[in-house]
CSV table of C-alpha atoms in Angstrom, one decimal:
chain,number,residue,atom,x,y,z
A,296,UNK,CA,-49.1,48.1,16.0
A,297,UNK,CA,-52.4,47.8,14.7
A,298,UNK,CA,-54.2,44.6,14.0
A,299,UNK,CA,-57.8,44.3,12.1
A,300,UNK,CA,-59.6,41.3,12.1
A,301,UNK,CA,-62.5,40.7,9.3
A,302,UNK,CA,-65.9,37.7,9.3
A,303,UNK,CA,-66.9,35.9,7.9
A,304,UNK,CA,-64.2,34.7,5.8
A,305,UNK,CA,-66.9,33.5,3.5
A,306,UNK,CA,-70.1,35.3,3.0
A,307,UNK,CA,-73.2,33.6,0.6
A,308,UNK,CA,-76.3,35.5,0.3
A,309,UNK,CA,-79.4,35.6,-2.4
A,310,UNK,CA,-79.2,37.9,-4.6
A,311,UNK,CA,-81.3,41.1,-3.3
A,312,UNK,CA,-80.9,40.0,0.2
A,313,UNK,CA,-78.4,42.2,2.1
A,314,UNK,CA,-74.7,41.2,3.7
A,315,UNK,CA,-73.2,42.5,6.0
A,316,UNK,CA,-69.1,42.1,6.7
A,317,UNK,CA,-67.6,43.0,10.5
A,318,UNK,CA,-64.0,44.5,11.3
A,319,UNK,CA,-62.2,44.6,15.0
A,320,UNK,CA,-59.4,46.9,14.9
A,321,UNK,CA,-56.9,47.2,18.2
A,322,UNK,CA,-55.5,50.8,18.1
A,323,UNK,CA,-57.5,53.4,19.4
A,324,UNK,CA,-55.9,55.9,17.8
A,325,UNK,CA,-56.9,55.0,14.5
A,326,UNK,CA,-59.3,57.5,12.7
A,327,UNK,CA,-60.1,56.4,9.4
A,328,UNK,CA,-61.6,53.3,8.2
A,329,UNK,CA,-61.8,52.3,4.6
A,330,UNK,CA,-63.5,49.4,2.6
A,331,UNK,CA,-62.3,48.1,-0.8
A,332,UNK,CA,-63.4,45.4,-3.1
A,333,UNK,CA,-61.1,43.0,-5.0
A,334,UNK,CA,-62.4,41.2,-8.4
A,335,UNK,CA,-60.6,38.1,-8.9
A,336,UNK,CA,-57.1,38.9,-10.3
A,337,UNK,CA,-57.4,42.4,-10.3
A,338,UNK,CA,-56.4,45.6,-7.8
A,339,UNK,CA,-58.2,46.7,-4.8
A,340,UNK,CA,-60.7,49.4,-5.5
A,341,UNK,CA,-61.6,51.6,-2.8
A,342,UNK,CA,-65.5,51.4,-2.4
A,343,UNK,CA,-66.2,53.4,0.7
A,344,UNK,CA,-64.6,55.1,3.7
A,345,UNK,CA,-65.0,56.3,7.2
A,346,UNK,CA,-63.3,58.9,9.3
A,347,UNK,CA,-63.5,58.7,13.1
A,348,UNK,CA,-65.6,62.2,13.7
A,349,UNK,CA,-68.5,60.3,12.1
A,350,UNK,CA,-70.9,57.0,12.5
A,351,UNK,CA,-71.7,56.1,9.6
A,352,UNK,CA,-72.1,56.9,5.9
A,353,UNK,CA,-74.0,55.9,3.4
A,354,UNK,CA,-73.5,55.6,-0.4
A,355,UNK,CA,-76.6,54.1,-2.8
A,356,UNK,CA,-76.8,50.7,-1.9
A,357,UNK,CA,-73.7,50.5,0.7
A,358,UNK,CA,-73.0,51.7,4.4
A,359,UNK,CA,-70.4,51.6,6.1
A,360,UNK,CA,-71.0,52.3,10.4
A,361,UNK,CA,-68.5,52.9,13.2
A,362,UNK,CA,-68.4,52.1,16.7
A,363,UNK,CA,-65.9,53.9,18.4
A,364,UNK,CA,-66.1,52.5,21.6
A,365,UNK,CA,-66.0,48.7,20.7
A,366,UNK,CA,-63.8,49.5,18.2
A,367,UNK,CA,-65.4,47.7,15.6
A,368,UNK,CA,-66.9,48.7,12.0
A,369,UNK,CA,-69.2,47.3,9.5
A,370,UNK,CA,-70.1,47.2,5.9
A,371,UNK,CA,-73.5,46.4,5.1
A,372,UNK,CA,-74.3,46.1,1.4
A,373,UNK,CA,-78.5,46.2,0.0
A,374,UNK,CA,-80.6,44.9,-2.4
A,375,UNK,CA,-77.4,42.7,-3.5
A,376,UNK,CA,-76.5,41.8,-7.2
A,377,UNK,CA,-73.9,39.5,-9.0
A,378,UNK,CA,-72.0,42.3,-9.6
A,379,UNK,CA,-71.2,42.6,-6.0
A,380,UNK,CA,-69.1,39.1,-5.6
A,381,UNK,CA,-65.9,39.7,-4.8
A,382,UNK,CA,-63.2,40.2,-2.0
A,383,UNK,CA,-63.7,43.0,0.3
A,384,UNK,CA,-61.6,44.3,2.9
A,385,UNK,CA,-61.6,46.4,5.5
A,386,UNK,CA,-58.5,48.8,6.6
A,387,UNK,CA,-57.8,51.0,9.6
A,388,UNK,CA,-54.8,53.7,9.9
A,389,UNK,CA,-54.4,56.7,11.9
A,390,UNK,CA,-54.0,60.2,10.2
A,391,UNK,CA,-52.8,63.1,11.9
A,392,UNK,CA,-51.4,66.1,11.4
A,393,UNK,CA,-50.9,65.0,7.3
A,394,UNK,CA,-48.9,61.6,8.5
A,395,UNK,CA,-49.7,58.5,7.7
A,396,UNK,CA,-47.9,54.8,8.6
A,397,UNK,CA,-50.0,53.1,6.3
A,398,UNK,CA,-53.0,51.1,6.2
A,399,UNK,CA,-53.8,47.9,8.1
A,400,UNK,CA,-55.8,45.4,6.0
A,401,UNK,CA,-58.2,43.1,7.5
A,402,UNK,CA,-57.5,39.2,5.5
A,403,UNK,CA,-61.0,39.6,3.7
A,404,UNK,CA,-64.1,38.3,3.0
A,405,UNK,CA,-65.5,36.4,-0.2
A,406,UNK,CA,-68.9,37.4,-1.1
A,407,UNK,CA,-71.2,35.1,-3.0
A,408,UNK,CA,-74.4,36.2,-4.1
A,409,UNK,CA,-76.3,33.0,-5.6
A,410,UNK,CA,-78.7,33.9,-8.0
B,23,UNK,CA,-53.2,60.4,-16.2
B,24,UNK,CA,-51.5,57.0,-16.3
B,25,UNK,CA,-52.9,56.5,-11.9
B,26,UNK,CA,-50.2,54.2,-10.5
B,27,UNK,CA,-48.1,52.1,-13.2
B,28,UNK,CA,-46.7,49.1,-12.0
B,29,UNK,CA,-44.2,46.7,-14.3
B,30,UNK,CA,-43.4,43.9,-14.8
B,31,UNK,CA,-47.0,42.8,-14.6
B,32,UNK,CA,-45.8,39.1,-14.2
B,33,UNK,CA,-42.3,37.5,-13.6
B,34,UNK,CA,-40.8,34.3,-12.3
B,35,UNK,CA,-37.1,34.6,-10.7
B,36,UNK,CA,-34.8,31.6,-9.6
B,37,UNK,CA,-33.9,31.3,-6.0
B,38,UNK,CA,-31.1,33.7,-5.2
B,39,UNK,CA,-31.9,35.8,-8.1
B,40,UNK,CA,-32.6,39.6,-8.0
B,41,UNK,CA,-35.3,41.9,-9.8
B,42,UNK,CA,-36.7,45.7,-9.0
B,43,UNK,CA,-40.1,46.0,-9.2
B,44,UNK,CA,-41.2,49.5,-10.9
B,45,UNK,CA,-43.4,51.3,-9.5
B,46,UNK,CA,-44.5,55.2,-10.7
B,47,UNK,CA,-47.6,57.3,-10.6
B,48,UNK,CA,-48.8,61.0,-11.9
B,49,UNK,CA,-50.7,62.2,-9.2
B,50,UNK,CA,-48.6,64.2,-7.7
B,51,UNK,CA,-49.1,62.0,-4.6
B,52,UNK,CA,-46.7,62.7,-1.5
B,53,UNK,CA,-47.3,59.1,0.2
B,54,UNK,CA,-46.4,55.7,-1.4
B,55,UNK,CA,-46.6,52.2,-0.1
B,56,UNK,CA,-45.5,48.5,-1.2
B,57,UNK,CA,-47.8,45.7,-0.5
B,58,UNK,CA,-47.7,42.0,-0.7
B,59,UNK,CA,-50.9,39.8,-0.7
B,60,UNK,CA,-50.7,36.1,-0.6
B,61,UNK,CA,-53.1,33.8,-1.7
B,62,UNK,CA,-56.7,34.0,0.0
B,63,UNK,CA,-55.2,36.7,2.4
B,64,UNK,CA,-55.2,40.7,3.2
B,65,UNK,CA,-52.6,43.2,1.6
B,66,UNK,CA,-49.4,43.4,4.3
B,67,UNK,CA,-47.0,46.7,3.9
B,68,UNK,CA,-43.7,45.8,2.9
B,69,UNK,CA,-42.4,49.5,3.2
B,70,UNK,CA,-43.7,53.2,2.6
B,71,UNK,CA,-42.9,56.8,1.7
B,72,UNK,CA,-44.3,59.8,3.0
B,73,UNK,CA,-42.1,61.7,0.2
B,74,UNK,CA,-38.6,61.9,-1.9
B,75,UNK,CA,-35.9,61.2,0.5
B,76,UNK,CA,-37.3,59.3,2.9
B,77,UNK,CA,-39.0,55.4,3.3
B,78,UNK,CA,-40.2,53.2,6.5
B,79,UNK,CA,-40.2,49.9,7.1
B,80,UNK,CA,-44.1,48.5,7.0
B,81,UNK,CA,-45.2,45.1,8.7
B,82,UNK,CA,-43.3,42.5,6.9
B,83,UNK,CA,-39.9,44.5,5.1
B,84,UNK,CA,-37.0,41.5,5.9
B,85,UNK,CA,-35.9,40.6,2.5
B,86,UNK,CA,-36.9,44.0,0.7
B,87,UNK,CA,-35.0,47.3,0.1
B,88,UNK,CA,-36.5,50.7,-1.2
B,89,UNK,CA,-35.6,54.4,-2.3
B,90,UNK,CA,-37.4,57.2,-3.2
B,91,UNK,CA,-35.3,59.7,-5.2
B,92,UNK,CA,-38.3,61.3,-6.6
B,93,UNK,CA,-41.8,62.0,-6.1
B,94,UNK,CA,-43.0,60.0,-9.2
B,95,UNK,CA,-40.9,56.7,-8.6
B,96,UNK,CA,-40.8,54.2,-5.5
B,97,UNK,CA,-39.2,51.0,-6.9
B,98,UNK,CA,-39.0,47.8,-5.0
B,99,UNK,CA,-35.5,45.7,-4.7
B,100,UNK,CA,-36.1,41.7,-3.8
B,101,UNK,CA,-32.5,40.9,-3.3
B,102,UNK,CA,-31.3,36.9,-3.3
B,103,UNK,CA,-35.1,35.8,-4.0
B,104,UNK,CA,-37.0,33.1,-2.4
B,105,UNK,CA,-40.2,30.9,-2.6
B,106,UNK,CA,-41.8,33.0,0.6
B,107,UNK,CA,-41.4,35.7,-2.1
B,108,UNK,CA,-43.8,34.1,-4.5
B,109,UNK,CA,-46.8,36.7,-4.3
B,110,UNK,CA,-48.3,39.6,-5.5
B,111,UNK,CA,-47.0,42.9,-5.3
B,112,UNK,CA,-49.1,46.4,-5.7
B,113,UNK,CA,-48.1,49.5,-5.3
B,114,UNK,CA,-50.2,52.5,-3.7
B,115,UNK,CA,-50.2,56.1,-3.4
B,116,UNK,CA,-51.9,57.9,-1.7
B,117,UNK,CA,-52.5,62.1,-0.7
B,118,UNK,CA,-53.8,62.9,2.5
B,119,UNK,CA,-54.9,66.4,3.5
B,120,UNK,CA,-56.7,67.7,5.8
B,121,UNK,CA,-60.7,67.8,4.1
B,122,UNK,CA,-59.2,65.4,1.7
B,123,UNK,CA,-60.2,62.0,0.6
B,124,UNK,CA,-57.7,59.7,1.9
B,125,UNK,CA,-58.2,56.6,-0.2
B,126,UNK,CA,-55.2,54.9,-1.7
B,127,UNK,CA,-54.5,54.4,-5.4
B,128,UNK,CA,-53.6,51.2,-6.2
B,129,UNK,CA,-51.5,49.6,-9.7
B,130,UNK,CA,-52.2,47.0,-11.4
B,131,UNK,CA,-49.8,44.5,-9.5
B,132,UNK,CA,-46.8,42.7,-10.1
B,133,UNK,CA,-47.5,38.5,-9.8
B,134,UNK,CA,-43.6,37.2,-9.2
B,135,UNK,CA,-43.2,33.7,-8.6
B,136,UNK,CA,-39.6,32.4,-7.4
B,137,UNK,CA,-38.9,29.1,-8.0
């Protein structure tokens, strides 16, 4: 099966500086690669996503870029505000055909930004 | 458009004892998933639904049964509960098409501690 691995665990950064978070994922059949963002006690909330046809996409302040060939991904998030402290994780799953066997989380990173 | 209702939102069980956790959603969505996230780690699948009729074992289902009767529903059985069981549960649908966005849907969560 698949396995995604996320760094840092732990992520501090000034506010407007810029973080980034890396993913590893093992199957090369997986196409599409989403990020989500966790507030303390509440649901995962999909921020941005990533199909396999593409390198990378961009939306406002975050990106999200795709390296087939390492098989590795990263979200890279600018001009950072408190706003943006929280959990994120990464995900990876192969679609095809309409099917789906469910995403494979990454164990997440905690993002500081100190003011 | 309730999105993906999960209930109870919190419950705490006695070793041994059983519980369903609800889960429904409005979206019309063909693909539903159980999750369990422990503390300070990712979301692992429990089991899924690609639609009424028919479920899958996910990463970690030992200890777990599910049914889908109908679209809407997807409830979760913890049968003769235990303390590896403490977590929290959310739910997740999901509608993947062709041209579609893929993202999940997640509830609210279900926090169950057994003790």
């Amino acid at each position: 099966g698949e396995n995604v691995e996320q760094h840092p665990s732990t992520l501090s950064v000034q506010e407007g500086d810029s973080a980034v978070i890396k993913c590893t994922y093992s199957d090369s059949a997986s196409n599409y690669f989403p990020w989500y963002k966790q507030e303390l006690g509440k649901r995962p909330q999909l921020i941005i996503d990533i199909r396999s046809n593409v390198g990378e996409k961009k939306d406002q302040r975050i990106a999200v870029t795709l390296n087939k060939t390492a098989k590795h991904f990263s979200l890279h998030i600018t001009e950072t505000q408190p706003e943006d402290s929280a959990v994120y994780f990464c995900a990876a799953t192969s679609y095809s055909g309409g099917g789906a066997d469910g995403l494979t989380f990454g164990k997440g990173t905690h993002l500081i930004i100190q003011p | 458009n309730a999105g993906v209702t999960q209930t109870p939102k919190f419950r705490i069980l006695k070793i041994g004892q059983s519980m369903t956790l609800q889960c429904a959603q409005d979206m019309n969505h063909n693909y539903m998933y159980w999750y369990r996230q422990d503390p300070g780690m990712g979301l692992k699948l429990i089991y899924y639904s690609v639609g009424a009729g028919i479920t899958d074992k996910g990463e970690v289902p030992n200890g777990y049964n599910v049914s889908r009767s109908t679209t809407e529903d997807f409830p979760l059985r913890l049968e003769l509960a235990a303390p590896s069981q403490t977590s929290v549960y959310f739910c997740a649908s999901s509608y993947p098409r062709q041209g579609r966005d893929y993202g999940y849907t997640f509830g609210s969560g279900t926090r169950l501690t057994v003790v």
